[in-house]
PDB file of C-alpha atoms (C1' of nucleotides) in Angstrom:
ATOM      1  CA  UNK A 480     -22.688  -0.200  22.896  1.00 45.00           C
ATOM      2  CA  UNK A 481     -24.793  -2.581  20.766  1.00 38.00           C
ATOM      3  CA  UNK A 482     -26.661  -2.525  17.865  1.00 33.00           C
ATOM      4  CA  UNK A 483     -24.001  -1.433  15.159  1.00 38.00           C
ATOM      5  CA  UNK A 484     -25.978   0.950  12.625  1.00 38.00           C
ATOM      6  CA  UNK A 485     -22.924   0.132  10.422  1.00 42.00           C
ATOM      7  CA  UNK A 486     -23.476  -2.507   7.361  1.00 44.00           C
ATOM      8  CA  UNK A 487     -20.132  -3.339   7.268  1.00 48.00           C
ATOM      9  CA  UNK A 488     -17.680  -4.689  10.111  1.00 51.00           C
ATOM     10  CA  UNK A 489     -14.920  -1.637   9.416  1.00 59.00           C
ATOM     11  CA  UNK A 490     -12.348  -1.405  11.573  1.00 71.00           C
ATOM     12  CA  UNK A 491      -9.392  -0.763   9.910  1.00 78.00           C
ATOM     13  CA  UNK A 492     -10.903  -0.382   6.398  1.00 82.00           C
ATOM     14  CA  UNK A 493     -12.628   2.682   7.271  1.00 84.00           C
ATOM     15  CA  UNK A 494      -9.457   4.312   8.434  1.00 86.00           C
ATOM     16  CA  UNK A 495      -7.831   3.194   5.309  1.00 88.00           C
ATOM     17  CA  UNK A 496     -10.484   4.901   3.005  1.00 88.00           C
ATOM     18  CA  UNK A 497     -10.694   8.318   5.826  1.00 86.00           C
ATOM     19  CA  UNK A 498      -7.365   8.472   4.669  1.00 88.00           C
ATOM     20  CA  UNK A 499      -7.378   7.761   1.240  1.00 90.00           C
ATOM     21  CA  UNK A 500     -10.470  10.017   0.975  1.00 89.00           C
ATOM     22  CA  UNK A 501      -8.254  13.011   2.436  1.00 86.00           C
ATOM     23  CA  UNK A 502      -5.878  12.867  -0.740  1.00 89.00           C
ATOM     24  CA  UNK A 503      -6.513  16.021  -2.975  1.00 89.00           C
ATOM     25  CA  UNK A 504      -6.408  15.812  -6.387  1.00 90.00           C
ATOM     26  CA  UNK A 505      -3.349  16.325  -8.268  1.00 89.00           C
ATOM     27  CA  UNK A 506      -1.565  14.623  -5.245  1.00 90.00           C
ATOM     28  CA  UNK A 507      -0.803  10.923  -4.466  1.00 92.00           C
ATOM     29  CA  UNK A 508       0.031   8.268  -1.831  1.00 92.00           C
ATOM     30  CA  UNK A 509       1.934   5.730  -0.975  1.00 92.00           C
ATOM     31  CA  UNK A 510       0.623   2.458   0.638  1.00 92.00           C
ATOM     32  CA  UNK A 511       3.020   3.156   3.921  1.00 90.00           C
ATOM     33  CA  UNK A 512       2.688   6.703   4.162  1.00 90.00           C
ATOM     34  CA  UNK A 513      -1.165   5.716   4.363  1.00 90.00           C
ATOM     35  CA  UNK A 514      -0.406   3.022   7.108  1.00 89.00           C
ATOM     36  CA  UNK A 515       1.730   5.128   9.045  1.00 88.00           C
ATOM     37  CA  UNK A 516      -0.432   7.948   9.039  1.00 85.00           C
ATOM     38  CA  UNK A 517      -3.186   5.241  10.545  1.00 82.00           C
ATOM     39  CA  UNK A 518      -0.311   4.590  13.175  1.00 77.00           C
ATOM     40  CA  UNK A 519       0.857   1.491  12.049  1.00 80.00           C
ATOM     41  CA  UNK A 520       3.628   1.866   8.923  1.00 82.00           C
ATOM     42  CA  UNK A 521       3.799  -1.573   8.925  1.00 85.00           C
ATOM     43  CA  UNK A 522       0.284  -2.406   7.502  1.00 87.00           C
ATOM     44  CA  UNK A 523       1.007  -0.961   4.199  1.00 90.00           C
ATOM     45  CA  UNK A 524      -0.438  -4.370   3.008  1.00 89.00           C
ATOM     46  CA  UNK A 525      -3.717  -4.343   4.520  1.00 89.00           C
ATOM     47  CA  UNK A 526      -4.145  -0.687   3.148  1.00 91.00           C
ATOM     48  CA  UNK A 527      -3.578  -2.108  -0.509  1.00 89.00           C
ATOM     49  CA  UNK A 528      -5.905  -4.821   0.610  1.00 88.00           C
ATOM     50  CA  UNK A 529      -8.544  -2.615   2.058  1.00 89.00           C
ATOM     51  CA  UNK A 530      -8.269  -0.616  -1.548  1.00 90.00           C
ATOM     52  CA  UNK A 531      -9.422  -4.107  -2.982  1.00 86.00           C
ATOM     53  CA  UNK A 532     -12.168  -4.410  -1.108  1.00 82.00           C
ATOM     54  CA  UNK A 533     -13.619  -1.323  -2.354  1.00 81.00           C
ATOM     55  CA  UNK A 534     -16.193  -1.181  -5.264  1.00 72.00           C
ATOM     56  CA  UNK A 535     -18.501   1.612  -5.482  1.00 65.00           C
ATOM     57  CA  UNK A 536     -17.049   3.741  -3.009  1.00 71.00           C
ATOM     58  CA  UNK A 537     -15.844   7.545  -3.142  1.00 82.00           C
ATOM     59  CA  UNK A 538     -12.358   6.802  -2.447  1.00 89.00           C
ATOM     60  CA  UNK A 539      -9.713   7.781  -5.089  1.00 91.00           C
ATOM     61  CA  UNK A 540      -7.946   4.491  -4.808  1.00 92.00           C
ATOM     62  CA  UNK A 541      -6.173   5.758  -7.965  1.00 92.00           C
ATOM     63  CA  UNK A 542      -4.190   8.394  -5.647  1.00 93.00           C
ATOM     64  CA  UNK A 543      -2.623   5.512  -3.844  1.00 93.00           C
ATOM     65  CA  UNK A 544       0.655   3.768  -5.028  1.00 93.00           C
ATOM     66  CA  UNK A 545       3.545   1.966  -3.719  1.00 92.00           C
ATOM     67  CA  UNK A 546       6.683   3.972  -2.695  1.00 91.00           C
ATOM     68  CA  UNK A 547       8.853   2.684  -5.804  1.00 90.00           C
ATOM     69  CA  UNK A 548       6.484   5.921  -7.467  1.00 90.00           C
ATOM     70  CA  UNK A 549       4.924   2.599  -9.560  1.00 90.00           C
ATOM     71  CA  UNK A 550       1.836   1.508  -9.649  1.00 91.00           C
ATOM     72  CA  UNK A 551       0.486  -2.186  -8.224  1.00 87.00           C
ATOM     73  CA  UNK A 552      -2.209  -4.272  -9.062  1.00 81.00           C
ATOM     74  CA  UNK A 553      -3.586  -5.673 -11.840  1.00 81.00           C
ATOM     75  CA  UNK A 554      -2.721  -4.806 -15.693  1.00 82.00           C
ATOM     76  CA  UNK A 555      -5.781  -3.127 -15.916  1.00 83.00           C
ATOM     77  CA  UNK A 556      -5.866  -1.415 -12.760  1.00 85.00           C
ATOM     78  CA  UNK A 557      -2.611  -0.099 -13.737  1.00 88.00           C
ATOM     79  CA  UNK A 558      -3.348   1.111 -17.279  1.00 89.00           C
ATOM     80  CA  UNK A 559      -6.949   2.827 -15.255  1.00 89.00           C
ATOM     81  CA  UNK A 560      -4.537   3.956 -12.368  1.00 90.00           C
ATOM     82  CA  UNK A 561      -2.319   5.687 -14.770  1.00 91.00           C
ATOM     83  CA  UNK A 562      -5.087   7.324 -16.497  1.00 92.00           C
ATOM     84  CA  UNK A 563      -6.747   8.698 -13.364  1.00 91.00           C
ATOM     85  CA  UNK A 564      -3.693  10.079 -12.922  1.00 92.00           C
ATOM     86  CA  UNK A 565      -2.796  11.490 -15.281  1.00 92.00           C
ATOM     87  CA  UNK A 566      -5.698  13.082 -15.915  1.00 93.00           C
ATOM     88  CA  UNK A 567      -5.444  15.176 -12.464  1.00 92.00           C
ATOM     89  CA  UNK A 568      -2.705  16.101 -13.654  1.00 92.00           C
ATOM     90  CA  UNK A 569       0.186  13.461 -12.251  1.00 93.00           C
ATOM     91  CA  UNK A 570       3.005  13.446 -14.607  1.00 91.00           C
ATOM     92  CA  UNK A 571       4.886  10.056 -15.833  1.00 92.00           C
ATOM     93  CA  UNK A 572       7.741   9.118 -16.199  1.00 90.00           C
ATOM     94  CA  UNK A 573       9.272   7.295 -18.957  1.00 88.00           C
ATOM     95  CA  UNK A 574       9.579   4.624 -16.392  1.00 86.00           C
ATOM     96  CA  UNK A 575       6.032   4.703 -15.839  1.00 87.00           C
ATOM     97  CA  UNK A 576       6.795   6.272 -12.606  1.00 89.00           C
ATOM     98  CA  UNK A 577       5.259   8.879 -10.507  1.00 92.00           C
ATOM     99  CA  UNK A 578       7.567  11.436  -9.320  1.00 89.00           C
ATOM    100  CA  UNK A 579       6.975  11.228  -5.957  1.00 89.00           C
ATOM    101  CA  UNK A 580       9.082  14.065  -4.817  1.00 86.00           C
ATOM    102  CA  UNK A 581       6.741  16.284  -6.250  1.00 87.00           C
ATOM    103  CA  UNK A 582       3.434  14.659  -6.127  1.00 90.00           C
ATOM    104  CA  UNK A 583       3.858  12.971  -2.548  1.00 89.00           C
ATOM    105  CA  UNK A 584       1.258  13.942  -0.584  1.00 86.00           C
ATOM    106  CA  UNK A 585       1.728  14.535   3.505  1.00 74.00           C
ATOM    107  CA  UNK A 586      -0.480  14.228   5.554  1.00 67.00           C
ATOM    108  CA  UNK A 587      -1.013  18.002   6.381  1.00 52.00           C
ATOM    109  CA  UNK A 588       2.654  18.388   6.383  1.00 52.00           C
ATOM    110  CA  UNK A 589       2.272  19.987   3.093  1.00 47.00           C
ATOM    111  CA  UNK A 590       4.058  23.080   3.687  1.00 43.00           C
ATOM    112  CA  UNK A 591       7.438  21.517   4.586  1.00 42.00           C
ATOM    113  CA  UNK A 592      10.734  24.355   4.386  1.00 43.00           C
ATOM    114  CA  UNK A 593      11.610  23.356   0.880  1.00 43.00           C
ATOM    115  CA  UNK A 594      13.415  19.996   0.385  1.00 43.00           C
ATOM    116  CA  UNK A 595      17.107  20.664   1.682  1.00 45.00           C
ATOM    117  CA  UNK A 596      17.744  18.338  -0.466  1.00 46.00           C
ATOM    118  CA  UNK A 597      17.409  17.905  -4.197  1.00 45.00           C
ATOM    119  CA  UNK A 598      18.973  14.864  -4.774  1.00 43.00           C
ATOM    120  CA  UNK A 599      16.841  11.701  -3.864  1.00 35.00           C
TER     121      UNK A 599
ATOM    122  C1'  DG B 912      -7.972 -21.643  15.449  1.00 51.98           C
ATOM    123  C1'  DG B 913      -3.934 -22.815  12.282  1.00 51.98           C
ATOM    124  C1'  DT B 914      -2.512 -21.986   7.419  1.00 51.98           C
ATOM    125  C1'  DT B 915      -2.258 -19.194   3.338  1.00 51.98           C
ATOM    126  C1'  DT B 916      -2.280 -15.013   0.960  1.00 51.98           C
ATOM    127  C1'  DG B 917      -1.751 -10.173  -0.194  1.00 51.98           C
ATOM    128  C1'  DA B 918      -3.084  -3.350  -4.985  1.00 51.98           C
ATOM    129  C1'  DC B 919       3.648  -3.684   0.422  1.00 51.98           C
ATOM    130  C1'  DC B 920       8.368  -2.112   2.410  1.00 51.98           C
ATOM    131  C1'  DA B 921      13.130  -2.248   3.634  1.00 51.98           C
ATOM    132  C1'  DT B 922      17.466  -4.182   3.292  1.00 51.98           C
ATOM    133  C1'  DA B 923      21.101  -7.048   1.250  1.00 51.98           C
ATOM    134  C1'  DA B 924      23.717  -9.063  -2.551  1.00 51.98           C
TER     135       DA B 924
ATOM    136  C1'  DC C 935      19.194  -1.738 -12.430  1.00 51.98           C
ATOM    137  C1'  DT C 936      17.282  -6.871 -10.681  1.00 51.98           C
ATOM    138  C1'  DT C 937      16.629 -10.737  -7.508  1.00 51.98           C
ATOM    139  C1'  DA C 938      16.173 -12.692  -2.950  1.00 51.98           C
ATOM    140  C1'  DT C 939      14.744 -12.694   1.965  1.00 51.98           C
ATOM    141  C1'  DG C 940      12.408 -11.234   6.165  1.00 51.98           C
ATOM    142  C1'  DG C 941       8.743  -8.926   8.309  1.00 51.98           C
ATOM    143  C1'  DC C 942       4.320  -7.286   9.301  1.00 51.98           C
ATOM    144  C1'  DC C 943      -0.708  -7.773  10.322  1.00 51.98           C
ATOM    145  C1'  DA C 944      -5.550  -8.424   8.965  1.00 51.98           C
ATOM    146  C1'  DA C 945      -8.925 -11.216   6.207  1.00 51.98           C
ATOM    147  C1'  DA C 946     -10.141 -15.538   3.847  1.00 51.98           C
ATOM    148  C1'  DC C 947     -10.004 -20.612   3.696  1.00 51.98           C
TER     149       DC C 947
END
DNA sequence: GGTTTGACCATAA
DNA sequence: CTTATGGCCAAAC
C-alpha cells in the first residue's frame, strides 16, 4: 500500500536499530550476532553501516562491537564507545577489550545452561 | 546500472 | 600475536 507515513526509506536500517535498541544495559553486541539475529550473519557490515547512519536516535550504538571484543570506528568513537561502556558497567581489558564471554548479549538466549566450557 | 566502499567476519599462513 | 585474502550485501558515487 502507498503513501509511506515513514520519513525515511528503512528497510534494513530499522531492523538494525530494533535490534540494537533491544540490548540492555550492562550488555553488548557484536556486529554479526546483530546480523544474524536479522537473519542474515553475513551483513555484519551493513549493521556497522546502518550504526553510521544514525545521529540523534535512541539506539545505544555504543552496545555494539565487533566480535574481536574491540571496538571499531573512529578514534573518537572509540575513546566515547569505551566510555559508554564503561560507564554501564562493561569492564576492559588491558587490551582494551570487552570480555565478551561475559558481557555478550543473546538474543533472548540469555539463560543458556552455564558455559560447558570455560576456556575460549 | 556498474564501480567503489564500508563502525565486519572467518580462515589461512 | 599480526598480516593477507575472500566473501558478503546494501548504500553512495
Amino acid at each position: 500500500m502507498p503513501g509511506e507515513p515513514r520519513v525515511v526509506s528503512e528497510g534494513f536500517h530499522e531492523r538494525v536499530y530494533d535490534v540494537v535498541r533491544g540490548v540492555p544495559e550492562g550488555s553488548v553486541t557484536t556486529y554479526g550476532d546483530v546480523a544474524a539475529a536479522l537473519g542474515s550473519p553475513r551483513v555484519a557490515r551493513h549493521v556497522g553501516w546502518a550504526l553510521a547512519a544514525l545521529r540523534d536516535d535512541d539506539v545505544p550504538w555504543h552496545r555494539v562491537i565487533n566480535s574481536r571484543g574491540q571496538i571499531s570506528g573512529g578514534a573518537e568513537r572509540g575513546t566515547l564507545q569505551r566510555a559508554l561502556l564503561e560507564a554501564e558497567g562493561i569492564a576492559f581489558t588491558a587490551a582494551g577489550r570487552v570480555d565478551l564471554r561475559r558481557f555478550r548479549w543473546r538474543f533472548g538466549l540469555d539463560d543458556l545452561p552455564a558455559a560447558p566450557t570455560p576456556s575460549r
